[in-house]
Amino acid sequence: MKSILFNIVSAVAVVAYFVPVAILLLKKLWPVKPFLYFALYWLAGGLVNVLLVCPIPRQAAETITLLYNMLDMPAVMAIFYITTSSLPIKRFAGIGLVAFTGVEVVNLIFRGLHFESLKYTLAIGLLLVLTLIVWEIIWYLQKITHTSREKGLLFIYAALLFEYGTYIIIYIFEYYLNHISSATDNYLVYYISSVVALIIATCGYLTKGITRGMRKMDGGSITNL
Protein backbone atom coordinates (compact mmCIF):
# COMPACT_ATOMS: atom_id res chain seq x y z
CA MET A 1 0.00 0.00 0.00
CA LYS A 2 2.80 2.39 0.92
CA SER A 3 4.62 1.66 -2.35
CA ILE A 4 1.49 2.45 -4.35
CA LEU A 5 1.00 5.71 -2.45
CA PHE A 6 4.66 6.57 -2.95
CA ASN A 7 4.47 5.99 -6.70
CA ILE A 8 1.33 8.13 -7.03
CA VAL A 9 2.63 11.01 -4.90
CA SER A 10 6.06 11.02 -6.55
CA ALA A 11 4.49 11.11 -10.02
CA VAL A 12 2.20 13.99 -9.04
CA ALA A 13 5.12 15.86 -7.50
CA VAL A 14 7.29 15.47 -10.60
CA VAL A 15 4.50 16.85 -12.78
CA ALA A 16 3.84 19.69 -10.30
CA TYR A 17 7.43 20.91 -10.62
CA PHE A 18 6.73 21.84 -14.26
CA VAL A 19 3.49 23.73 -13.57
CA PRO A 20 5.05 27.13 -12.68
CA VAL A 21 7.08 27.31 -15.90
CA ALA A 22 4.04 26.18 -17.91
CA ILE A 23 1.92 29.00 -16.43
CA LEU A 24 4.82 31.41 -16.92
CA LEU A 25 4.86 30.61 -20.64
CA LEU A 26 1.08 30.65 -21.04
CA LYS A 27 0.70 34.01 -19.24
CA LYS A 28 3.89 35.44 -20.78
CA LEU A 29 5.31 36.32 -17.37
CA TRP A 30 8.98 35.89 -18.28
CA PRO A 31 9.67 39.67 -18.21
CA VAL A 32 8.87 39.60 -14.47
CA LYS A 33 12.22 38.35 -13.22
CA PRO A 34 11.24 36.88 -9.80
CA PHE A 35 8.54 34.73 -11.40
CA LEU A 36 10.94 33.66 -14.15
CA TYR A 37 13.77 32.70 -11.80
CA PHE A 38 11.58 30.78 -9.37
CA ALA A 39 9.89 28.95 -12.26
CA LEU A 40 13.33 27.94 -13.54
CA TYR A 41 14.29 26.90 -10.01
CA TRP A 42 11.33 24.52 -9.79
CA LEU A 43 11.90 23.39 -13.38
CA ALA A 44 15.43 22.32 -12.41
CA GLY A 45 13.97 20.42 -9.45
CA GLY A 46 11.55 18.70 -11.79
CA LEU A 47 14.29 17.65 -14.20
CA VAL A 48 16.37 16.24 -11.34
CA ASN A 49 13.41 14.29 -10.02
CA VAL A 50 12.68 12.93 -13.49
CA LEU A 51 16.22 11.56 -13.54
CA LEU A 52 15.75 10.03 -10.11
CA VAL A 53 12.62 8.11 -11.12
CA CYS A 54 14.39 6.76 -14.21
CA PRO A 55 16.14 3.36 -14.02
CA ILE A 56 19.66 4.70 -13.47
CA PRO A 57 22.44 3.15 -11.34
CA ARG A 58 22.08 3.72 -7.61
CA GLN A 59 25.47 5.43 -7.35
CA ALA A 60 24.50 7.87 -10.09
CA ALA A 61 21.19 8.63 -8.35
CA GLU A 62 22.97 9.28 -5.06
CA THR A 63 25.51 11.59 -6.74
CA ILE A 64 22.75 13.55 -8.49
CA THR A 65 20.85 13.90 -5.20
CA LEU A 66 23.92 15.11 -3.32
CA LEU A 67 24.86 17.63 -6.03
CA TYR A 68 21.29 18.90 -6.15
CA ASN A 69 21.26 19.33 -2.37
CA MET A 70 24.51 21.29 -2.60
CA LEU A 71 23.27 23.63 -5.33
CA ASP A 72 19.67 24.03 -4.18
CA MET A 73 20.14 26.57 -1.38
CA PRO A 74 22.81 28.68 -3.12
CA ALA A 75 20.37 28.95 -6.05
CA VAL A 76 17.62 30.28 -3.78
CA MET A 77 20.01 32.77 -2.16
CA ALA A 78 21.11 33.94 -5.61
CA ILE A 79 17.48 34.47 -6.67
CA PHE A 80 16.78 36.54 -3.56
CA TYR A 81 19.95 38.56 -4.17
CA ILE A 82 18.87 39.35 -7.75
CA THR A 83 15.17 39.99 -7.13
CA THR A 84 14.71 41.55 -3.70
CA SER A 85 13.99 45.27 -3.49
CA SER A 86 15.31 45.49 0.08
CA LEU A 87 18.96 46.55 0.31
CA PRO A 88 19.57 44.85 3.72
CA ILE A 89 18.09 41.59 2.42
CA LYS A 90 20.17 41.88 -0.76
CA ARG A 91 23.34 42.35 1.30
CA PHE A 92 22.48 39.41 3.56
CA ALA A 93 21.71 37.21 0.54
CA GLY A 94 24.96 38.19 -1.19
CA ILE A 95 27.15 37.64 1.86
CA GLY A 96 25.33 34.42 2.70
CA LEU A 97 25.68 33.14 -0.87
CA VAL A 98 29.43 33.78 -1.03
CA ALA A 99 30.13 32.49 2.48
CA PHE A 100 27.96 29.40 2.16
CA THR A 101 29.35 28.50 -1.27
CA GLY A 102 32.86 28.84 0.15
CA VAL A 103 31.98 26.56 3.06
CA GLU A 104 30.53 23.98 0.67
CA VAL A 105 33.64 24.02 -1.53
CA VAL A 106 35.98 23.63 1.45
CA ASN A 107 33.76 20.89 2.87
CA LEU A 108 33.75 19.11 -0.50
CA ILE A 109 37.56 19.27 -0.76
CA PHE A 110 38.25 17.96 2.73
CA ARG A 111 35.31 15.59 3.32
CA GLY A 112 34.29 14.54 -0.17
CA LEU A 113 30.86 14.15 -1.70
CA HIS A 114 28.79 11.72 0.35
CA PHE A 115 25.74 11.67 2.59
CA GLU A 116 27.48 12.37 5.90
CA SER A 117 29.69 15.14 4.52
CA LEU A 118 26.64 17.37 3.93
CA LYS A 119 25.29 17.00 7.45
CA TYR A 120 26.37 20.37 8.80
CA THR A 121 26.47 22.41 5.59
CA LEU A 122 22.82 21.57 4.90
CA ALA A 123 21.88 22.81 8.37
CA ILE A 124 23.67 26.11 7.72
CA GLY A 125 22.02 26.46 4.33
CA LEU A 126 18.55 25.78 5.72
CA LEU A 127 19.05 28.44 8.39
CA LEU A 128 20.21 31.03 5.84
CA VAL A 129 17.43 30.33 3.35
CA LEU A 130 14.67 30.32 5.96
CA THR A 131 16.00 33.60 7.35
CA LEU A 132 15.83 35.14 3.87
CA ILE A 133 12.31 33.87 3.22
CA VAL A 134 10.90 35.02 6.56
CA TRP A 135 12.70 38.37 6.30
CA GLU A 136 11.33 38.99 2.80
CA ILE A 137 7.78 38.06 3.87
CA ILE A 138 7.97 40.39 6.89
CA TRP A 139 9.32 43.18 4.68
CA TYR A 140 6.42 42.75 2.25
CA LEU A 141 3.80 42.59 5.00
CA GLN A 142 4.96 45.92 6.41
CA LYS A 143 3.49 47.62 3.35
CA ILE A 144 -0.06 48.92 3.59
CA THR A 145 -0.96 48.14 -0.01
CA HIS A 146 0.45 45.59 -2.41
CA THR A 147 0.67 45.38 -6.17
CA SER A 148 -0.52 42.27 -7.99
CA ARG A 149 3.12 41.30 -8.45
CA GLU A 150 3.75 41.53 -4.71
CA LYS A 151 0.62 39.52 -3.91
CA GLY A 152 1.76 36.80 -6.30
CA LEU A 153 5.26 36.78 -4.80
CA LEU A 154 3.83 36.40 -1.31
CA PHE A 155 2.27 33.11 -2.43
CA ILE A 156 5.64 32.01 -3.82
CA TYR A 157 7.44 32.96 -0.58
CA ALA A 158 4.78 31.12 1.43
CA ALA A 159 5.37 28.07 -0.78
CA LEU A 160 9.12 28.27 -0.17
CA LEU A 161 8.57 28.72 3.56
CA PHE A 162 6.41 25.60 3.71
CA GLU A 163 8.83 23.64 1.52
CA TYR A 164 11.95 24.51 3.52
CA GLY A 165 10.12 24.23 6.82
CA THR A 166 9.33 20.65 5.88
CA TYR A 167 12.95 20.12 4.83
CA ILE A 168 13.96 20.77 8.43
CA ILE A 169 11.81 17.82 9.53
CA ILE A 170 13.23 15.63 6.76
CA TYR A 171 16.77 16.71 7.66
CA ILE A 172 16.27 15.81 11.33
CA PHE A 173 14.94 12.36 10.45
CA GLU A 174 17.64 11.79 7.80
CA TYR A 175 20.60 12.63 10.02
CA TYR A 176 19.47 12.26 13.63
CA LEU A 177 16.43 9.97 13.70
CA ASN A 178 17.22 7.65 10.80
CA HIS A 179 16.50 4.64 13.02
CA ILE A 180 12.86 5.73 13.19
CA SER A 181 12.06 6.43 9.53
CA SER A 182 13.18 4.85 6.29
CA ALA A 183 14.43 6.60 3.16
CA THR A 184 11.07 5.86 1.54
CA ASP A 185 9.24 7.60 4.38
CA ASN A 186 11.47 10.66 4.06
CA TYR A 187 11.02 10.82 0.30
CA LEU A 188 7.26 10.45 0.72
CA VAL A 189 7.19 13.46 3.04
CA TYR A 190 9.44 15.33 0.60
CA TYR A 191 7.13 14.67 -2.35
CA ILE A 192 3.98 15.53 -0.38
CA SER A 193 5.52 18.80 0.80
CA SER A 194 6.59 19.58 -2.77
CA VAL A 195 3.04 19.06 -4.06
CA VAL A 196 1.55 21.30 -1.35
CA ALA A 197 4.23 23.98 -1.87
CA LEU A 198 3.76 23.98 -5.64
CA ILE A 199 -0.02 24.29 -5.27
CA ILE A 200 0.58 27.41 -3.16
CA ALA A 201 3.13 28.73 -5.67
CA THR A 202 0.70 28.11 -8.53
CA CYS A 203 -1.78 30.46 -6.85
CA GLY A 204 0.93 33.11 -7.03
CA TYR A 205 1.51 32.54 -10.74
CA LEU A 206 -2.24 32.69 -11.38
CA THR A 207 -2.61 36.07 -9.64
CA LYS A 208 -4.24 38.54 -12.01
CA GLY A 209 -2.51 41.71 -13.15
CA ILE A 210 1.09 40.68 -12.44
CA THR A 211 2.39 42.38 -15.58
CA ARG A 212 0.10 45.40 -15.31
CA GLY A 213 1.81 48.77 -14.93
CA MET A 214 5.31 47.48 -15.64
CA ARG A 215 8.02 49.78 -16.94
CA LYS A 216 11.67 49.49 -17.87
CA MET A 217 14.21 50.46 -15.26
CA ASP A 218 17.92 51.20 -15.58
CA GLY A 219 19.88 48.11 -16.57
CA GLY A 220 16.86 46.60 -18.32
CA SER A 221 15.17 45.19 -15.21
CA ILE A 222 11.41 45.43 -14.93
CA THR A 223 9.30 46.48 -12.01
CA ASN A 224 5.70 47.46 -11.24
CA LEU A 225 4.48 51.01 -10.88
PDB file of C-alpha atoms in Angstrom, residues 62-210:
ATOM      1  CA  GLU A  62      22.972   9.284  -5.060  1.00  0.00           C
ATOM      2  CA  THR A  63      25.509  11.589  -6.736  1.00  0.00           C
ATOM      3  CA  ILE A  64      22.746  13.550  -8.488  1.00  0.00           C
ATOM      4  CA  THR A  65      20.848  13.903  -5.198  1.00  0.00           C
ATOM      5  CA  LEU A  66      23.923  15.111  -3.321  1.00  0.00           C
ATOM      6  CA  LEU A  67      24.862  17.628  -6.026  1.00  0.00           C
ATOM      7  CA  TYR A  68      21.289  18.898  -6.152  1.00  0.00           C
ATOM      8  CA  ASN A  69      21.263  19.327  -2.366  1.00  0.00           C
ATOM      9  CA  MET A  70      24.514  21.286  -2.595  1.00  0.00           C
ATOM     10  CA  LEU A  71      23.268  23.626  -5.327  1.00  0.00           C
ATOM     11  CA  ASP A  72      19.667  24.029  -4.179  1.00  0.00           C
ATOM     12  CA  MET A  73      20.136  26.568  -1.383  1.00  0.00           C
ATOM     13  CA  PRO A  74      22.809  28.679  -3.124  1.00  0.00           C
ATOM     14  CA  ALA A  75      20.373  28.954  -6.047  1.00  0.00           C
ATOM     15  CA  VAL A  76      17.622  30.284  -3.776  1.00  0.00           C
ATOM     16  CA  MET A  77      20.011  32.771  -2.158  1.00  0.00           C
ATOM     17  CA  ALA A  78      21.109  33.942  -5.608  1.00  0.00           C
ATOM     18  CA  ILE A  79      17.484  34.471  -6.666  1.00  0.00           C
ATOM     19  CA  PHE A  80      16.782  36.544  -3.555  1.00  0.00           C
ATOM     20  CA  TYR A  81      19.946  38.563  -4.167  1.00  0.00           C
ATOM     21  CA  ILE A  82      18.874  39.350  -7.746  1.00  0.00           C
ATOM     22  CA  THR A  83      15.171  39.986  -7.134  1.00  0.00           C
ATOM     23  CA  THR A  84      14.710  41.547  -3.697  1.00  0.00           C
ATOM     24  CA  SER A  85      13.993  45.270  -3.487  1.00  0.00           C
ATOM     25  CA  SER A  86      15.309  45.494   0.076  1.00  0.00           C
ATOM     26  CA  LEU A  87      18.961  46.555   0.313  1.00  0.00           C
ATOM     27  CA  PRO A  88      19.571  44.851   3.719  1.00  0.00           C
ATOM     28  CA  ILE A  89      18.087  41.595   2.417  1.00  0.00           C
ATOM     29  CA  LYS A  90      20.167  41.877  -0.757  1.00  0.00           C
ATOM     30  CA  ARG A  91      23.341  42.352   1.298  1.00  0.00           C
ATOM     31  CA  PHE A  92      22.478  39.413   3.558  1.00  0.00           C
ATOM     32  CA  ALA A  93      21.710  37.208   0.540  1.00  0.00           C
ATOM     33  CA  GLY A  94      24.958  38.193  -1.191  1.00  0.00           C
ATOM     34  CA  ILE A  95      27.149  37.644   1.864  1.00  0.00           C
ATOM     35  CA  GLY A  96      25.327  34.416   2.699  1.00  0.00           C
ATOM     36  CA  LEU A  97      25.682  33.135  -0.865  1.00  0.00           C
ATOM     37  CA  VAL A  98      29.433  33.779  -1.032  1.00  0.00           C
ATOM     38  CA  ALA A  99      30.132  32.486   2.484  1.00  0.00           C
ATOM     39  CA  PHE A 100      27.956  29.397   2.157  1.00  0.00           C
ATOM     40  CA  THR A 101      29.348  28.500  -1.272  1.00  0.00           C
ATOM     41  CA  GLY A 102      32.863  28.839   0.154  1.00  0.00           C
ATOM     42  CA  VAL A 103      31.978  26.560   3.062  1.00  0.00           C
ATOM     43  CA  GLU A 104      30.528  23.980   0.668  1.00  0.00           C
ATOM     44  CA  VAL A 105      33.637  24.024  -1.529  1.00  0.00           C
ATOM     45  CA  VAL A 106      35.979  23.630   1.453  1.00  0.00           C
ATOM     46  CA  ASN A 107      33.764  20.891   2.872  1.00  0.00           C
ATOM     47  CA  LEU A 108      33.754  19.105  -0.501  1.00  0.00           C
ATOM     48  CA  ILE A 109      37.563  19.267  -0.756  1.00  0.00           C
ATOM     49  CA  PHE A 110      38.249  17.957   2.734  1.00  0.00           C
ATOM     50  CA  ARG A 111      35.314  15.595   3.325  1.00  0.00           C
ATOM     51  CA  GLY A 112      34.294  14.543  -0.169  1.00  0.00           C
ATOM     52  CA  LEU A 113      30.859  14.153  -1.703  1.00  0.00           C
ATOM     53  CA  HIS A 114      28.793  11.720   0.346  1.00  0.00           C
ATOM     54  CA  PHE A 115      25.736  11.669   2.590  1.00  0.00           C
ATOM     55  CA  GLU A 116      27.477  12.375   5.902  1.00  0.00           C
ATOM     56  CA  SER A 117      29.690  15.140   4.518  1.00  0.00           C
ATOM     57  CA  LEU A 118      26.640  17.367   3.930  1.00  0.00           C
ATOM     58  CA  LYS A 119      25.292  16.996   7.448  1.00  0.00           C
ATOM     59  CA  TYR A 120      26.367  20.373   8.805  1.00  0.00           C
ATOM     60  CA  THR A 121      26.466  22.408   5.593  1.00  0.00           C
ATOM     61  CA  LEU A 122      22.817  21.569   4.899  1.00  0.00           C
ATOM     62  CA  ALA A 123      21.877  22.812   8.370  1.00  0.00           C
ATOM     63  CA  ILE A 124      23.674  26.115   7.724  1.00  0.00           C
ATOM     64  CA  GLY A 125      22.021  26.464   4.326  1.00  0.00           C
ATOM     65  CA  LEU A 126      18.548  25.784   5.716  1.00  0.00           C
ATOM     66  CA  LEU A 127      19.052  28.442   8.389  1.00  0.00           C
ATOM     67  CA  LEU A 128      20.213  31.029   5.837  1.00  0.00           C
ATOM     68  CA  VAL A 129      17.426  30.334   3.345  1.00  0.00           C
ATOM     69  CA  LEU A 130      14.667  30.318   5.964  1.00  0.00           C
ATOM     70  CA  THR A 131      16.003  33.598   7.353  1.00  0.00           C
ATOM     71  CA  LEU A 132      15.831  35.139   3.872  1.00  0.00           C
ATOM     72  CA  ILE A 133      12.306  33.867   3.216  1.00  0.00           C
ATOM     73  CA  VAL A 134      10.896  35.021   6.555  1.00  0.00           C
ATOM     74  CA  TRP A 135      12.701  38.373   6.298  1.00  0.00           C
ATOM     75  CA  GLU A 136      11.329  38.989   2.796  1.00  0.00           C
ATOM     76  CA  ILE A 137       7.785  38.061   3.874  1.00  0.00           C
ATOM     77  CA  ILE A 138       7.966  40.391   6.888  1.00  0.00           C
ATOM     78  CA  TRP A 139       9.321  43.180   4.675  1.00  0.00           C
ATOM     79  CA  TYR A 140       6.418  42.749   2.247  1.00  0.00           C
ATOM     80  CA  LEU A 141       3.801  42.587   5.001  1.00  0.00           C
ATOM     81  CA  GLN A 142       4.962  45.920   6.414  1.00  0.00           C
ATOM     82  CA  LYS A 143       3.492  47.624   3.351  1.00  0.00           C
ATOM     83  CA  ILE A 144      -0.063  48.922   3.590  1.00  0.00           C
ATOM     84  CA  THR A 145      -0.956  48.139  -0.007  1.00  0.00           C
ATOM     85  CA  HIS A 146       0.452  45.587  -2.415  1.00  0.00           C
ATOM     86  CA  THR A 147       0.665  45.383  -6.172  1.00  0.00           C
ATOM     87  CA  SER A 148      -0.521  42.268  -7.993  1.00  0.00           C
ATOM     88  CA  ARG A 149       3.118  41.299  -8.453  1.00  0.00           C
ATOM     89  CA  GLU A 150       3.752  41.526  -4.710  1.00  0.00           C
ATOM     90  CA  LYS A 151       0.624  39.521  -3.909  1.00  0.00           C
ATOM     91  CA  GLY A 152       1.765  36.803  -6.303  1.00  0.00           C
ATOM     92  CA  LEU A 153       5.259  36.782  -4.804  1.00  0.00           C
ATOM     93  CA  LEU A 154       3.832  36.399  -1.308  1.00  0.00           C
ATOM     94  CA  PHE A 155       2.270  33.107  -2.427  1.00  0.00           C
ATOM     95  CA  ILE A 156       5.640  32.015  -3.818  1.00  0.00           C
ATOM     96  CA  TYR A 157       7.439  32.961  -0.585  1.00  0.00           C
ATOM     97  CA  ALA A 158       4.780  31.120   1.428  1.00  0.00           C
ATOM     98  CA  ALA A 159       5.370  28.065  -0.777  1.00  0.00           C
ATOM     99  CA  LEU A 160       9.123  28.273  -0.174  1.00  0.00           C
ATOM    100  CA  LEU A 161       8.574  28.719   3.561  1.00  0.00           C
ATOM    101  CA  PHE A 162       6.406  25.600   3.705  1.00  0.00           C
ATOM    102  CA  GLU A 163       8.829  23.643   1.525  1.00  0.00           C
ATOM    103  CA  TYR A 164      11.947  24.510   3.517  1.00  0.00           C
ATOM    104  CA  GLY A 165      10.123  24.228   6.824  1.00  0.00           C
ATOM    105  CA  THR A 166       9.330  20.647   5.881  1.00  0.00           C
ATOM    106  CA  TYR A 167      12.951  20.119   4.828  1.00  0.00           C
ATOM    107  CA  ILE A 168      13.959  20.767   8.434  1.00  0.00           C
ATOM    108  CA  ILE A 169      11.807  17.821   9.531  1.00  0.00           C
ATOM    109  CA  ILE A 170      13.232  15.627   6.758  1.00  0.00           C
ATOM    110  CA  TYR A 171      16.770  16.715   7.656  1.00  0.00           C
ATOM    111  CA  ILE A 172      16.274  15.808  11.325  1.00  0.00           C
ATOM    112  CA  PHE A 173      14.941  12.360  10.449  1.00  0.00           C
ATOM    113  CA  GLU A 174      17.644  11.786   7.799  1.00  0.00           C
ATOM    114  CA  TYR A 175      20.595  12.631  10.022  1.00  0.00           C
ATOM    115  CA  TYR A 176      19.466  12.262  13.634  1.00  0.00           C
ATOM    116  CA  LEU A 177      16.426   9.965  13.701  1.00  0.00           C
ATOM    117  CA  ASN A 178      17.224   7.648  10.800  1.00  0.00           C
ATOM    118  CA  HIS A 179      16.504   4.642  13.023  1.00  0.00           C
ATOM    119  CA  ILE A 180      12.863   5.733  13.194  1.00  0.00           C
ATOM    120  CA  SER A 181      12.060   6.429   9.534  1.00  0.00           C
ATOM    121  CA  SER A 182      13.175   4.850   6.286  1.00  0.00           C
ATOM    122  CA  ALA A 183      14.429   6.601   3.156  1.00  0.00           C
ATOM    123  CA  THR A 184      11.067   5.858   1.537  1.00  0.00           C
ATOM    124  CA  ASP A 185       9.240   7.602   4.383  1.00  0.00           C
ATOM    125  CA  ASN A 186      11.465  10.659   4.063  1.00  0.00           C
ATOM    126  CA  TYR A 187      11.024  10.819   0.303  1.00  0.00           C
ATOM    127  CA  LEU A 188       7.256  10.446   0.715  1.00  0.00           C
ATOM    128  CA  VAL A 189       7.189  13.462   3.044  1.00  0.00           C
ATOM    129  CA  TYR A 190       9.437  15.327   0.596  1.00  0.00           C
ATOM    130  CA  TYR A 191       7.127  14.675  -2.354  1.00  0.00           C
ATOM    131  CA  ILE A 192       3.983  15.527  -0.385  1.00  0.00           C
ATOM    132  CA  SER A 193       5.517  18.799   0.802  1.00  0.00           C
ATOM    133  CA  SER A 194       6.591  19.578  -2.770  1.00  0.00           C
ATOM    134  CA  VAL A 195       3.041  19.059  -4.057  1.00  0.00           C
ATOM    135  CA  VAL A 196       1.545  21.304  -1.353  1.00  0.00           C
ATOM    136  CA  ALA A 197       4.227  23.981  -1.871  1.00  0.00           C
ATOM    137  CA  LEU A 198       3.760  23.983  -5.640  1.00  0.00           C
ATOM    138  CA  ILE A 199      -0.016  24.292  -5.274  1.00  0.00           C
ATOM    139  CA  ILE A 200       0.575  27.414  -3.160  1.00  0.00           C
ATOM    140  CA  ALA A 201       3.127  28.726  -5.673  1.00  0.00           C
ATOM    141  CA  THR A 202       0.701  28.107  -8.531  1.00  0.00           C
ATOM    142  CA  CYS A 203      -1.783  30.461  -6.852  1.00  0.00           C
ATOM    143  CA  GLY A 204       0.927  33.107  -7.033  1.00  0.00           C
ATOM    144  CA  TYR A 205       1.512  32.545 -10.738  1.00  0.00           C
ATOM    145  CA  LEU A 206      -2.240  32.694 -11.383  1.00  0.00           C
ATOM    146  CA  THR A 207      -2.609  36.072  -9.635  1.00  0.00           C
ATOM    147  CA  LYS A 208      -4.238  38.537 -12.007  1.00  0.00           C
ATOM    148  CA  GLY A 209      -2.515  41.711 -13.147  1.00  0.00           C
ATOM    149  CA  ILE A 210       1.089  40.678 -12.436  1.00  0.00           C
TER     150      ILE A 210
END
